[in-house]
Structure formats: C-alpha cells, structure tokens
Tab-separated table of N, CA and C in Angstrom:
chain	number	residue	atom	x	y	z
A	525	UNK	N	173.286	-11.990	100.760
A	525	UNK	CA	174.458	-11.189	101.017
A	525	UNK	C	174.105	-10.079	101.985
A	526	UNK	N	175.038	-9.746	102.786
A	526	UNK	CA	174.837	-8.714	103.794
A	526	UNK	C	175.506	-7.416	103.359
A	527	UNK	N	174.970	-6.313	103.860
A	527	UNK	CA	175.529	-4.998	103.546
A	527	UNK	C	176.581	-4.568	104.558
A	528	UNK	N	176.971	-5.467	105.426
A	528	UNK	CA	177.984	-5.142	106.429
A	528	UNK	C	179.339	-5.074	105.742
A	529	UNK	N	180.072	-3.970	105.934
A	529	UNK	CA	181.370	-3.850	105.255
A	529	UNK	C	182.380	-4.841	105.801
A	530	UNK	N	183.281	-5.214	104.945
A	530	UNK	CA	184.373	-6.089	105.350
A	530	UNK	C	185.234	-5.366	106.387
A	531	UNK	N	185.949	-6.097	107.250
A	531	UNK	CA	186.785	-5.452	108.263
A	531	UNK	C	187.808	-4.486	107.677
A	532	UNK	N	188.385	-4.811	106.528
A	532	UNK	CA	189.384	-3.917	105.930
A	532	UNK	C	188.728	-2.611	105.489
A	533	UNK	N	187.490	-2.703	104.957
A	533	UNK	CA	186.792	-1.494	104.532
A	533	UNK	C	186.423	-0.625	105.726
A	534	UNK	N	185.918	-1.237	106.789
A	534	UNK	CA	185.537	-0.443	107.954
A	534	UNK	C	186.763	0.164	108.619
A	535	UNK	N	187.895	-0.523	108.564
A	535	UNK	CA	189.125	0.046	109.126
A	535	UNK	C	189.544	1.281	108.341
A	536	UNK	N	189.399	1.249	107.015
A	536	UNK	CA	189.786	2.423	106.231
A	536	UNK	C	188.829	3.587	106.484
A	537	UNK	N	187.548	3.297	106.720
A	537	UNK	CA	186.596	4.361	107.044
A	537	UNK	C	186.967	4.997	108.377
A	538	UNK	N	187.311	4.169	109.358
A	538	UNK	CA	187.719	4.702	110.662
A	538	UNK	C	189.002	5.517	110.554
A	539	UNK	N	189.927	5.067	109.721
A	539	UNK	CA	191.163	5.824	109.518
A	539	UNK	C	190.854	7.177	108.900
A	540	UNK	N	189.933	7.210	107.948
A	540	UNK	CA	189.554	8.487	107.322
A	540	UNK	C	188.925	9.429	108.336
A	541	UNK	N	188.102	8.881	109.218
A	541	UNK	CA	187.466	9.721	110.229
A	541	UNK	C	188.470	10.244	111.247
A	542	UNK	N	189.470	9.443	111.566
A	542	UNK	CA	190.487	9.873	112.530
A	542	UNK	C	191.461	10.879	111.949
A	543	UNK	N	191.692	10.800	110.652
A	543	UNK	CA	192.666	11.681	109.997
A	543	UNK	C	192.022	12.363	108.782
A	544	UNK	N	191.072	13.274	109.011
A	544	UNK	CA	190.364	13.868	107.871
A	544	UNK	C	191.258	14.715	106.968
A	545	UNK	N	192.274	15.359	107.533
A	545	UNK	CA	193.161	16.185	106.703
A	545	UNK	C	193.965	15.306	105.756
A	546	UNK	N	194.463	14.180	106.276
A	546	UNK	CA	195.203	13.252	105.422
A	546	UNK	C	194.294	12.692	104.334
A	547	UNK	N	193.069	12.332	104.724
A	547	UNK	CA	192.121	11.800	103.750
A	547	UNK	C	191.823	12.837	102.673
A	548	UNK	N	191.603	14.089	103.076
A	548	UNK	CA	191.308	15.140	102.110
A	548	UNK	C	192.493	15.388	101.191
A	549	UNK	N	193.690	15.320	101.736
A	549	UNK	CA	194.893	15.493	100.923
A	549	UNK	C	195.011	14.370	99.891
A	550	UNK	N	194.712	13.145	100.309
A	550	UNK	CA	194.748	12.017	99.370
A	550	UNK	C	193.637	12.133	98.328
A	551	UNK	N	192.457	12.580	98.761
A	551	UNK	CA	191.326	12.700	97.839
A	551	UNK	C	191.566	13.764	96.777
A	552	UNK	N	192.363	14.764	97.107
A	552	UNK	CA	192.652	15.830	96.143
A	552	UNK	C	193.928	15.574	95.364
A	553	UNK	N	194.553	14.430	95.585
A	553	UNK	CA	195.807	14.140	94.890
A	553	UNK	C	196.909	15.091	95.313
A	554	UNK	N	196.914	15.423	96.600
A	554	UNK	CA	197.866	16.376	97.182
A	554	UNK	C	197.769	17.758	96.537
A	555	UNK	N	196.576	18.078	96.044
A	555	UNK	CA	196.318	19.413	95.506
A	555	UNK	C	196.063	20.389	96.644
A	556	UNK	N	195.717	21.620	96.323
A	556	UNK	CA	195.512	22.639	97.356
A	556	UNK	C	194.255	22.373	98.193
A	557	UNK	N	194.448	21.832	99.370
A	557	UNK	CA	193.346	21.485	100.261
A	557	UNK	C	192.652	22.733	100.797
A	558	UNK	N	193.440	23.751	101.127
A	558	UNK	CA	192.877	24.982	101.689
A	558	UNK	C	191.880	25.621	100.720
A	559	UNK	N	192.219	25.656	99.452
A	559	UNK	CA	191.320	26.250	98.453
A	559	UNK	C	189.999	25.489	98.397
A	560	UNK	N	190.075	24.169	98.446
A	560	UNK	CA	188.860	23.365	98.416
A	560	UNK	C	188.006	23.625	99.652
A	561	UNK	N	188.634	23.732	100.814
A	561	UNK	CA	187.885	23.985	102.043
A	561	UNK	C	187.231	25.367	102.031
A	562	UNK	N	187.925	26.364	101.508
A	562	UNK	CA	187.343	27.708	101.426
A	562	UNK	C	186.148	27.714	100.477
A	563	UNK	N	186.299	27.107	99.308
A	563	UNK	CA	185.192	27.050	98.354
A	563	UNK	C	184.030	26.228	98.911
A	564	UNK	N	184.341	25.163	99.634
A	564	UNK	CA	183.322	24.353	100.306
A	564	UNK	C	182.563	25.221	101.307
A	565	UNK	N	183.299	25.971	102.123
A	565	UNK	CA	182.670	26.826	103.132
A	565	UNK	C	181.778	27.894	102.516
A	566	UNK	N	182.243	28.511	101.438
A	566	UNK	CA	181.423	29.520	100.766
A	566	UNK	C	180.150	28.906	100.203
A	567	UNK	N	180.257	27.707	99.672
A	567	UNK	CA	179.089	27.016	99.144
A	567	UNK	C	178.121	26.655	100.273
A	568	UNK	N	178.658	26.242	101.427
A	568	UNK	CA	177.813	25.894	102.580
A	568	UNK	C	177.003	27.103	103.035
A	569	UNK	N	177.674	28.235	103.245
A	569	UNK	CA	176.950	29.388	103.790
A	569	UNK	C	175.941	29.952	102.789
A	570	UNK	N	176.223	29.839	101.508
A	570	UNK	CA	175.244	30.272	100.514
A	570	UNK	C	173.997	29.402	100.592
A	571	UNK	N	174.187	28.101	100.650
A	571	UNK	CA	173.052	27.174	100.736
A	571	UNK	C	172.325	27.332	102.071
A	572	UNK	N	173.074	27.527	103.145
A	572	UNK	CA	172.494	27.730	104.472
A	572	UNK	C	171.606	28.971	104.466
A	573	UNK	N	172.070	30.035	103.851
A	573	UNK	CA	171.303	31.282	103.781
A	573	UNK	C	169.976	31.064	103.071
A	574	UNK	N	170.005	30.405	101.944
A	574	UNK	CA	168.765	30.185	101.190
A	574	UNK	C	167.804	29.275	101.948
A	575	UNK	N	168.335	28.243	102.589
A	575	UNK	CA	167.483	27.319	103.330
A	575	UNK	C	166.910	27.984	104.576
A	576	UNK	N	167.731	28.741	105.292
A	576	UNK	CA	167.254	29.437	106.492
A	576	UNK	C	166.184	30.468	106.122
A	577	UNK	N	166.354	31.149	105.000
A	577	UNK	CA	165.337	32.109	104.555
A	577	UNK	C	164.013	31.391	104.315
A	578	UNK	N	164.069	30.212	103.716
A	578	UNK	CA	162.849	29.436	103.502
A	578	UNK	C	162.183	29.029	104.809
A	579	UNK	N	162.987	28.684	105.804
A	579	UNK	CA	162.440	28.311	107.113
A	579	UNK	C	161.817	29.522	107.801
A	580	UNK	N	162.442	30.677	107.641
A	580	UNK	CA	161.958	31.900	108.287
A	580	UNK	C	160.853	32.596	107.499
A	581	UNK	N	160.507	32.080	106.342
A	581	UNK	CA	159.517	32.736	105.490
A	581	UNK	C	158.160	32.942	106.168
A	582	UNK	N	157.626	31.995	106.938
A	582	UNK	CA	156.351	32.278	107.626
A	582	UNK	C	156.448	33.473	108.587
A	583	UNK	N	157.566	33.586	109.297
A	583	UNK	CA	157.762	34.735	110.190
A	583	UNK	C	157.861	36.029	109.381
A	584	UNK	N	158.596	35.984	108.276
A	584	UNK	CA	158.757	37.156	107.410
A	584	UNK	C	157.404	37.550	106.825
A	585	UNK	N	156.630	36.551	106.452
A	585	UNK	CA	155.304	36.793	105.889
A	585	UNK	C	154.399	37.512	106.884
A	586	UNK	N	154.442	37.081	108.147
A	586	UNK	CA	153.643	37.737	109.185
A	586	UNK	C	154.153	39.153	109.468
A	587	UNK	N	155.477	39.294	109.528
A	587	UNK	CA	156.070	40.602	109.844
A	587	UNK	C	155.697	41.666	108.816
A	588	UNK	N	155.724	41.304	107.541
A	588	UNK	CA	155.444	42.272	106.478
A	588	UNK	C	154.007	42.174	105.961
A	589	UNK	N	153.189	41.332	106.594
A	589	UNK	CA	151.787	41.156	106.225
A	589	UNK	C	151.646	40.845	104.729
A	590	UNK	N	152.345	39.803	104.296
A	590	UNK	CA	152.356	39.405	102.889
A	590	UNK	C	151.399	38.246	102.655
A	591	UNK	N	150.730	38.263	101.518
A	591	UNK	CA	149.943	37.098	101.144
A	591	UNK	C	150.831	36.148	100.335
A	592	UNK	N	150.283	35.021	99.971
A	592	UNK	CA	151.067	34.001	99.276
A	592	UNK	C	151.591	34.505	97.933
A	593	UNK	N	150.781	35.263	97.217
A	593	UNK	CA	151.213	35.787	95.921
A	593	UNK	C	152.416	36.715	96.080
A	594	UNK	N	152.418	37.549	97.097
A	594	UNK	CA	153.540	38.471	97.323
A	594	UNK	C	154.815	37.705	97.658
A	595	UNK	N	154.684	36.662	98.462
A	595	UNK	CA	155.855	35.852	98.820
A	595	UNK	C	156.419	35.159	97.587
A	596	UNK	N	155.545	34.571	96.787
A	596	UNK	CA	156.002	33.882	95.579
A	596	UNK	C	156.590	34.860	94.564
A	597	UNK	N	156.051	36.059	94.490
A	597	UNK	CA	156.618	37.084	93.609
A	597	UNK	C	158.011	37.469	94.075
A	598	UNK	N	158.180	37.644	95.373
A	598	UNK	CA	159.495	37.958	95.942
A	598	UNK	C	160.506	36.870	95.593
A	599	UNK	N	160.127	35.622	95.795
A	599	UNK	CA	161.027	34.502	95.503
A	599	UNK	C	161.347	34.445	94.007
A	600	UNK	N	160.335	34.665	93.162
A	600	UNK	CA	160.560	34.637	91.710
A	600	UNK	C	161.511	35.747	91.280
A	601	UNK	N	161.346	36.933	91.830
A	601	UNK	CA	162.238	38.049	91.482
A	601	UNK	C	163.673	37.726	91.877
A	602	UNK	N	163.844	37.138	93.056
A	602	UNK	CA	165.189	36.789	93.532
A	602	UNK	C	165.829	35.749	92.609
A	603	UNK	N	165.081	34.724	92.212
A	603	UNK	CA	165.648	33.697	91.337
A	603	UNK	C	165.930	34.233	89.936
A	604	UNK	N	165.083	35.123	89.455
A	604	UNK	CA	165.341	35.737	88.147
A	604	UNK	C	166.603	36.591	88.214
A	605	UNK	N	166.771	37.325	89.316
A	605	UNK	CA	167.982	38.145	89.482
A	605	UNK	C	169.226	37.263	89.511
A	606	UNK	N	169.155	36.148	90.238
A	606	UNK	CA	170.311	35.241	90.306
A	606	UNK	C	170.629	34.679	88.926
A	607	UNK	N	169.608	34.293	88.199
A	607	UNK	CA	169.814	33.744	86.858
A	607	UNK	C	170.374	34.802	85.912
A	608	UNK	N	169.843	36.025	86.000
A	608	UNK	CA	170.304	37.106	85.123
A	608	UNK	C	171.746	37.503	85.425
A	609	UNK	N	172.158	37.381	86.676
A	609	UNK	CA	173.530	37.739	87.051
A	609	UNK	C	174.540	36.664	86.672
A	610	UNK	N	174.092	35.432	86.559
A	610	UNK	CA	175.028	34.329	86.363
A	610	UNK	C	175.775	34.404	85.031
A	611	UNK	N	175.116	34.773	83.968
A	611	UNK	CA	175.777	34.827	82.658
A	611	UNK	C	176.843	35.927	82.608
A	612	UNK	N	176.543	37.160	83.038
A	612	UNK	CA	177.613	38.171	83.031
A	612	UNK	C	178.770	37.825	83.965
A	613	UNK	N	178.465	37.235	85.115
A	613	UNK	CA	179.538	36.850	86.041
A	613	UNK	C	180.377	35.737	85.432
A	614	UNK	N	179.736	34.795	84.747
A	614	UNK	CA	180.486	33.722	84.092
A	614	UNK	C	181.381	34.278	82.989
A	615	UNK	N	180.883	35.246	82.243
A	615	UNK	CA	181.695	35.884	81.199
A	615	UNK	C	182.881	36.608	81.820
A	616	UNK	N	182.625	37.323	82.901
A	616	UNK	CA	183.690	38.026	83.613
A	616	UNK	C	184.719	37.035	84.153
A	617	UNK	N	184.244	35.928	84.719
A	617	UNK	CA	185.153	34.913	85.274
A	617	UNK	C	185.960	34.221	84.186
A	618	UNK	N	185.428	34.183	82.988
A	618	UNK	CA	186.145	33.560	81.880
A	618	UNK	C	187.281	34.443	81.368
A	619	UNK	N	187.141	35.737	81.548
A	619	UNK	CA	188.117	36.672	80.980
A	619	UNK	C	189.058	37.304	81.998
A	620	UNK	N	188.743	37.185	83.275
A	620	UNK	CA	189.550	37.834	84.314
A	620	UNK	C	189.892	36.829	85.407
A	621	UNK	N	190.685	37.282	86.372
A	621	UNK	CA	191.078	36.402	87.475
A	621	UNK	C	189.850	36.014	88.297
A	622	UNK	N	189.725	34.737	88.573
A	622	UNK	CA	188.527	34.222	89.228
A	622	UNK	C	188.528	34.411	90.738
A	623	UNK	N	189.698	34.372	91.354
A	623	UNK	CA	189.749	34.479	92.816
A	623	UNK	C	189.175	35.815	93.291
A	624	UNK	N	189.585	36.951	92.726
A	624	UNK	CA	188.968	38.213	93.174
A	624	UNK	C	187.458	38.266	92.924
A	625	UNK	N	187.006	37.627	91.865
A	625	UNK	CA	185.567	37.595	91.590
A	625	UNK	C	184.854	36.777	92.660
A	626	UNK	N	185.433	35.636	93.030
A	626	UNK	CA	184.838	34.805	94.081
A	626	UNK	C	184.830	35.544	95.414
A	627	UNK	N	185.906	36.260	95.718
A	627	UNK	CA	185.977	37.024	96.974
A	627	UNK	C	184.947	38.151	96.967
A	628	UNK	N	184.857	38.873	95.863
A	628	UNK	CA	183.877	39.965	95.766
A	628	UNK	C	182.452	39.431	95.887
A	629	UNK	N	182.180	38.290	95.272
A	629	UNK	CA	180.856	37.683	95.386
A	629	UNK	C	180.541	37.263	96.806
A	630	UNK	N	181.527	36.703	97.498
A	630	UNK	CA	181.321	36.297	98.892
A	630	UNK	C	181.088	37.514	99.785
A	631	UNK	N	181.831	38.585	99.536
A	631	UNK	CA	181.647	39.798	100.335
A	631	UNK	C	180.273	40.420	100.073
A	632	UNK	N	179.870	40.481	98.816
A	632	UNK	CA	178.547	41.023	98.485
A	632	UNK	C	177.457	40.166	99.115
A	633	UNK	N	177.614	38.843	99.011
A	633	UNK	CA	176.640	37.949	99.622
A	633	UNK	C	176.551	38.210	101.126
A	634	UNK	N	177.696	38.344	101.801
A	634	UNK	CA	177.704	38.568	103.246
A	634	UNK	C	177.004	39.858	103.637
A	635	UNK	N	177.285	40.927	102.920
A	635	UNK	CA	176.659	42.220	103.221
A	635	UNK	C	175.149	42.144	103.009
A	636	UNK	N	174.728	41.603	101.879
A	636	UNK	CA	173.299	41.542	101.587
A	636	UNK	C	172.572	40.551	102.495
A	637	UNK	N	173.206	39.454	102.856
A	637	UNK	CA	172.562	38.499	103.763
A	637	UNK	C	172.385	39.106	105.144
A	638	UNK	N	173.394	39.833	105.616
A	638	UNK	CA	173.275	40.521	106.906
A	638	UNK	C	172.169	41.574	106.838
A	639	UNK	N	172.102	42.286	105.731
A	639	UNK	CA	171.107	43.343	105.571
A	639	UNK	C	169.695	42.772	105.465
A	640	UNK	N	169.562	41.510	105.111
A	640	UNK	CA	168.241	40.878	105.066
A	640	UNK	C	167.552	40.992	106.419
A	641	UNK	N	168.305	40.792	107.476
A	641	UNK	CA	167.736	40.895	108.820
A	641	UNK	C	167.365	42.306	109.218
A	642	UNK	N	167.884	43.291	108.507
A	642	UNK	CA	167.608	44.692	108.824
A	642	UNK	C	166.537	45.303	107.929
A	643	UNK	N	165.985	44.526	107.007
A	643	UNK	CA	165.000	45.048	106.059
A	643	UNK	C	163.763	45.551	106.800
A	644	UNK	N	163.328	46.763	106.439
A	644	UNK	CA	162.175	47.368	107.108
A	644	UNK	C	160.929	47.377	106.225
A	645	UNK	N	161.078	46.992	104.986
A	645	UNK	CA	159.938	46.961	104.081
A	645	UNK	C	160.114	45.893	103.026
A	646	UNK	N	159.055	45.653	102.287
A	646	UNK	CA	159.071	44.598	101.278
A	646	UNK	C	160.033	44.941	100.145
A	647	UNK	N	160.066	46.199	99.741
A	647	UNK	CA	160.965	46.591	98.649
A	647	UNK	C	162.415	46.409	99.078
A	648	UNK	N	162.729	46.828	100.298
A	648	UNK	CA	164.106	46.649	100.786
A	648	UNK	C	164.443	45.167	100.893
A	649	UNK	N	163.495	44.372	101.376
A	649	UNK	CA	163.719	42.928	101.475
A	649	UNK	C	163.977	42.330	100.093
A	650	UNK	N	163.219	42.745	99.097
A	650	UNK	CA	163.413	42.243	97.734
A	650	UNK	C	164.788	42.627	97.206
A	651	UNK	N	165.195	43.868	97.441
A	651	UNK	CA	166.503	44.332	96.959
A	651	UNK	C	167.638	43.565	97.625
A	652	UNK	N	167.562	43.391	98.953
A	652	UNK	CA	168.679	42.710	99.629
A	652	UNK	C	168.698	41.220	99.315
A	653	UNK	N	167.543	40.611	99.091
A	653	UNK	CA	167.544	39.194	98.699
A	653	UNK	C	168.074	39.030	97.272
A	654	UNK	N	167.775	39.993	96.402
A	654	UNK	CA	168.371	39.961	95.053
A	654	UNK	C	169.880	40.127	95.150
A	655	UNK	N	170.331	40.996	96.043
A	655	UNK	CA	171.770	41.173	96.245
A	655	UNK	C	172.429	39.931	96.798
A	656	UNK	N	171.735	39.235	97.703
A	656	UNK	CA	172.337	38.018	98.256
A	656	UNK	C	172.361	36.886	97.235
A	657	UNK	N	171.552	37.012	96.188
A	657	UNK	CA	171.601	35.991	95.135
A	657	UNK	C	172.895	36.074	94.332
A	658	UNK	N	173.665	37.142	94.553
A	658	UNK	CA	174.989	37.244	93.932
A	658	UNK	C	175.844	36.051	94.363
A	659	UNK	N	175.687	35.613	95.606
A	659	UNK	CA	176.446	34.454	96.092
A	659	UNK	C	176.233	33.235	95.222
A	660	UNK	N	174.986	32.928	94.944
A	660	UNK	CA	174.678	31.769	94.096
A	660	UNK	C	175.165	32.004	92.669
A	661	UNK	N	175.027	33.235	92.194
A	661	UNK	CA	175.445	33.547	90.826
A	661	UNK	C	176.955	33.441	90.659
A	662	UNK	N	177.704	33.627	91.730
A	662	UNK	CA	179.169	33.548	91.662
A	662	UNK	C	179.657	32.116	91.854
A	663	UNK	N	178.963	31.343	92.678
A	663	UNK	CA	179.427	29.992	93.015
A	663	UNK	C	179.611	29.127	91.776
A	664	UNK	N	178.588	29.008	90.958
A	664	UNK	CA	178.672	28.073	89.831
A	664	UNK	C	179.774	28.415	88.828
A	665	UNK	N	179.817	29.623	88.274
A	665	UNK	CA	180.854	29.869	87.263
A	665	UNK	C	182.271	29.946	87.814
A	666	UNK	N	182.457	30.571	88.970
A	666	UNK	CA	183.833	30.744	89.450
A	666	UNK	C	184.357	29.511	90.169
A	667	UNK	N	183.547	28.910	91.025
A	667	UNK	CA	184.030	27.753	91.777
A	667	UNK	C	184.360	26.589	90.853
A	668	UNK	N	183.488	26.323	89.892
A	668	UNK	CA	183.756	25.214	88.969
A	668	UNK	C	185.049	25.431	88.202
A	669	UNK	N	185.266	26.645	87.733
A	669	UNK	CA	186.489	26.943	86.981
A	669	UNK	C	187.722	26.864	87.866
A	670	UNK	N	187.616	27.381	89.088
A	670	UNK	CA	188.760	27.322	90.006
A	670	UNK	C	189.123	25.879	90.336
A	671	UNK	N	188.114	25.054	90.589
A	671	UNK	CA	188.393	23.650	90.900
A	671	UNK	C	189.038	22.949	89.707
A	672	UNK	N	188.575	23.269	88.506
A	672	UNK	CA	189.187	22.673	87.310
A	672	UNK	C	190.625	23.144	87.133
A	673	UNK	N	190.913	24.387	87.501
A	673	UNK	CA	192.283	24.908	87.401
A	673	UNK	C	193.207	24.290	88.444
A	674	UNK	N	192.701	24.056	89.640
A	674	UNK	CA	193.543	23.628	90.760
A	674	UNK	C	193.863	22.133	90.762
A	675	UNK	N	192.998	21.302	90.184
A	675	UNK	CA	193.147	19.856	90.358
A	675	UNK	C	193.295	19.134	89.027
A	676	UNK	N	194.046	18.058	89.077
A	676	UNK	CA	194.255	17.201	87.906
A	676	UNK	C	192.929	16.555	87.499
A	677	UNK	N	192.762	16.251	86.221
A	677	UNK	CA	191.511	15.630	85.766
A	677	UNK	C	191.156	14.336	86.504
A	678	UNK	N	192.135	13.558	86.894
A	678	UNK	CA	191.836	12.301	87.593
A	678	UNK	C	191.281	12.537	88.997
A	679	UNK	N	191.545	13.693	89.587
A	679	UNK	CA	191.082	14.004	90.941
A	679	UNK	C	189.773	14.790	90.953
A	680	UNK	N	189.382	15.311	89.826
A	680	UNK	CA	188.222	16.203	89.781
A	680	UNK	C	186.911	15.570	90.228
A	681	UNK	N	186.614	14.299	89.917
A	681	UNK	CA	185.354	13.742	90.421
A	681	UNK	C	185.254	13.790	91.944
A	682	UNK	N	186.317	13.453	92.636
A	682	UNK	CA	186.301	13.512	94.103
A	682	UNK	C	186.184	14.950	94.596
A	683	UNK	N	186.930	15.835	93.959
A	683	UNK	CA	186.930	17.237	94.376
A	683	UNK	C	185.550	17.858	94.160
A	684	UNK	N	184.971	17.626	92.986
A	684	UNK	CA	183.643	18.186	92.713
A	684	UNK	C	182.590	17.582	93.641
A	685	UNK	N	182.681	16.297	93.921
A	685	UNK	CA	181.695	15.694	94.819
A	685	UNK	C	181.837	16.243	96.232
A	686	UNK	N	183.071	16.477	96.679
A	686	UNK	CA	183.274	17.085	97.999
A	686	UNK	C	182.703	18.504	98.012
A	687	UNK	N	182.980	19.265	96.970
A	687	UNK	CA	182.472	20.638	96.885
A	687	UNK	C	180.947	20.649	96.852
A	688	UNK	N	180.345	19.747	96.107
A	688	UNK	CA	178.886	19.696	96.014
A	688	UNK	C	178.246	19.159	97.293
A	689	UNK	N	178.991	18.432	98.103
A	689	UNK	CA	178.462	17.982	99.392
A	689	UNK	C	178.139	19.175	100.283
A	690	UNK	N	178.736	20.313	99.999
A	690	UNK	CA	178.453	21.527	100.757
A	690	UNK	C	176.983	21.910	100.645
A	691	UNK	N	176.360	21.612	99.515
A	691	UNK	CA	174.934	21.910	99.370
A	691	UNK	C	174.118	21.132	100.396
A	692	UNK	N	174.412	19.855	100.560
A	692	UNK	CA	173.690	19.042	101.539
A	692	UNK	C	173.972	19.512	102.961
A	693	UNK	N	175.216	19.871	103.240
A	693	UNK	CA	175.565	20.367	104.577
A	693	UNK	C	174.808	21.661	104.862
A	694	UNK	N	174.778	22.569	103.896
A	694	UNK	CA	174.049	23.826	104.069
A	694	UNK	C	172.556	23.610	104.227
A	695	UNK	N	172.002	22.647	103.480
A	695	UNK	CA	170.579	22.351	103.606
A	695	UNK	C	170.258	21.698	104.942
A	696	UNK	N	171.218	21.000	105.519
A	696	UNK	CA	171.026	20.411	106.843
A	696	UNK	C	171.121	21.481	107.929
A	697	UNK	N	172.117	22.357	107.818
A	697	UNK	CA	172.339	23.374	108.846
A	697	UNK	C	171.379	24.557	108.733
A	698	UNK	N	170.851	24.824	107.542
A	698	UNK	CA	169.957	25.960	107.335
A	698	UNK	C	168.725	25.949	108.222
A	699	UNK	N	167.973	24.848	108.286
A	699	UNK	CA	166.814	24.828	109.175
A	699	UNK	C	167.193	24.972	110.652
A	700	UNK	N	168.331	24.436	111.022
A	700	UNK	CA	168.779	24.580	112.412
A	700	UNK	C	169.078	26.045	112.708
A	701	UNK	N	169.827	26.684	111.809
A	701	UNK	CA	170.148	28.107	111.998
A	701	UNK	C	168.878	28.955	111.958
A	702	UNK	N	167.981	28.651	111.024
A	702	UNK	CA	166.721	29.384	110.945
A	702	UNK	C	165.878	29.208	112.194
A	703	UNK	N	165.858	27.989	112.730
A	703	UNK	CA	165.118	27.739	113.963
A	703	UNK	C	165.700	28.480	115.149
A	704	UNK	N	167.013	28.575	115.202
A	704	UNK	CA	167.647	29.312	116.296
A	704	UNK	C	167.400	30.814	116.179
A	705	UNK	N	167.289	31.315	114.954
A	705	UNK	CA	167.038	32.743	114.749
A	705	UNK	C	165.580	33.119	114.998
A	706	UNK	N	164.665	32.163	114.805
A	706	UNK	CA	163.228	32.476	114.925
A	706	UNK	C	162.774	32.715	116.336
C-alpha cells in the first residue's frame, strides 16, 4: 500500500490551504475564531520567547561571564517561579473573569520579555526572566478554561490541538528569531 493520498483527500487539503479562514471556522464549529487566533498567538510568542532565550544563552553567558552552574541556577529559578505562580493564577482564573487575567498576563510577559534585553546584571536578568514566566503561568490555566468556555465539547479536540500547535510554531520560530537577534 502506498501513502499517497487519494485525489479526493488531496483536493480537500488544497481547499483548506486556499481558504484557511473557512477551514478554521469549520474546525471550530463556527465558534469564535478570533478568540482562538488570539490565544494561539499568545501561546506562540510565549514559546518563541523561551526558545529564543535558549538559543541566545551562550551569548548571555559570555556577556555576564557566567559558568554553567550559574546558568542552570538561573533557569531553575525561572522554572520554579513559573510553577509557583501557576497555582495562584489558576485559582484566580477559577474565581474571576479569565479574559482580563489573560490580558494582564500577556502584558506582563511583554514588559518583562522586552526588559530581558535591557538587563545589566545577573540579578536583574533573573528577575525579568521570572517575570516573563508569568506568560507561561497564565497560558495553561486561563487559555484552557477559555477554550472550554468558548467551544462545544465535540469541537474541543480540534480547538485544543490547534492551540497546542502554537508550541511547535513558537519552537520553530524561536531559533530563527534568536539567530536574527544574535
């Protein structure tokens, strides 16, 4: 057996590529497409930021004269901060409106990610990277709940898979962005 798609299947793939908005509308069951695209975009830039930071880490290491232990300590502190923030943010998202929480998290992430490039010392770099971990801490609890609120249960597998594809897109674009910045 061959893995070549049947003509009808390849025609539907081409139709999806030619009309992505229609395809996205069908995939969401005519749910709010704009909300999905915004949440997708926020997830992409969060993943892009983390991946680009990893690509730029050798340059950062040279700039601040850090040894391997210092770099790993910095990364561990950032991940612990993200993990510690996730539970309170999830509790807040469970009891209050999620959209303002997602917006506030995106704004905090943007400010701290921009400030990462302005860090003049290791302590400042650690603080701003911990602040940018707010983005990751907000994505999981608020985005998942918003997607569950916006879409019917029968559409959720497609919606969640589209939203999670943002991680792969961000991981693909992160090294490119990091390379352009280096």
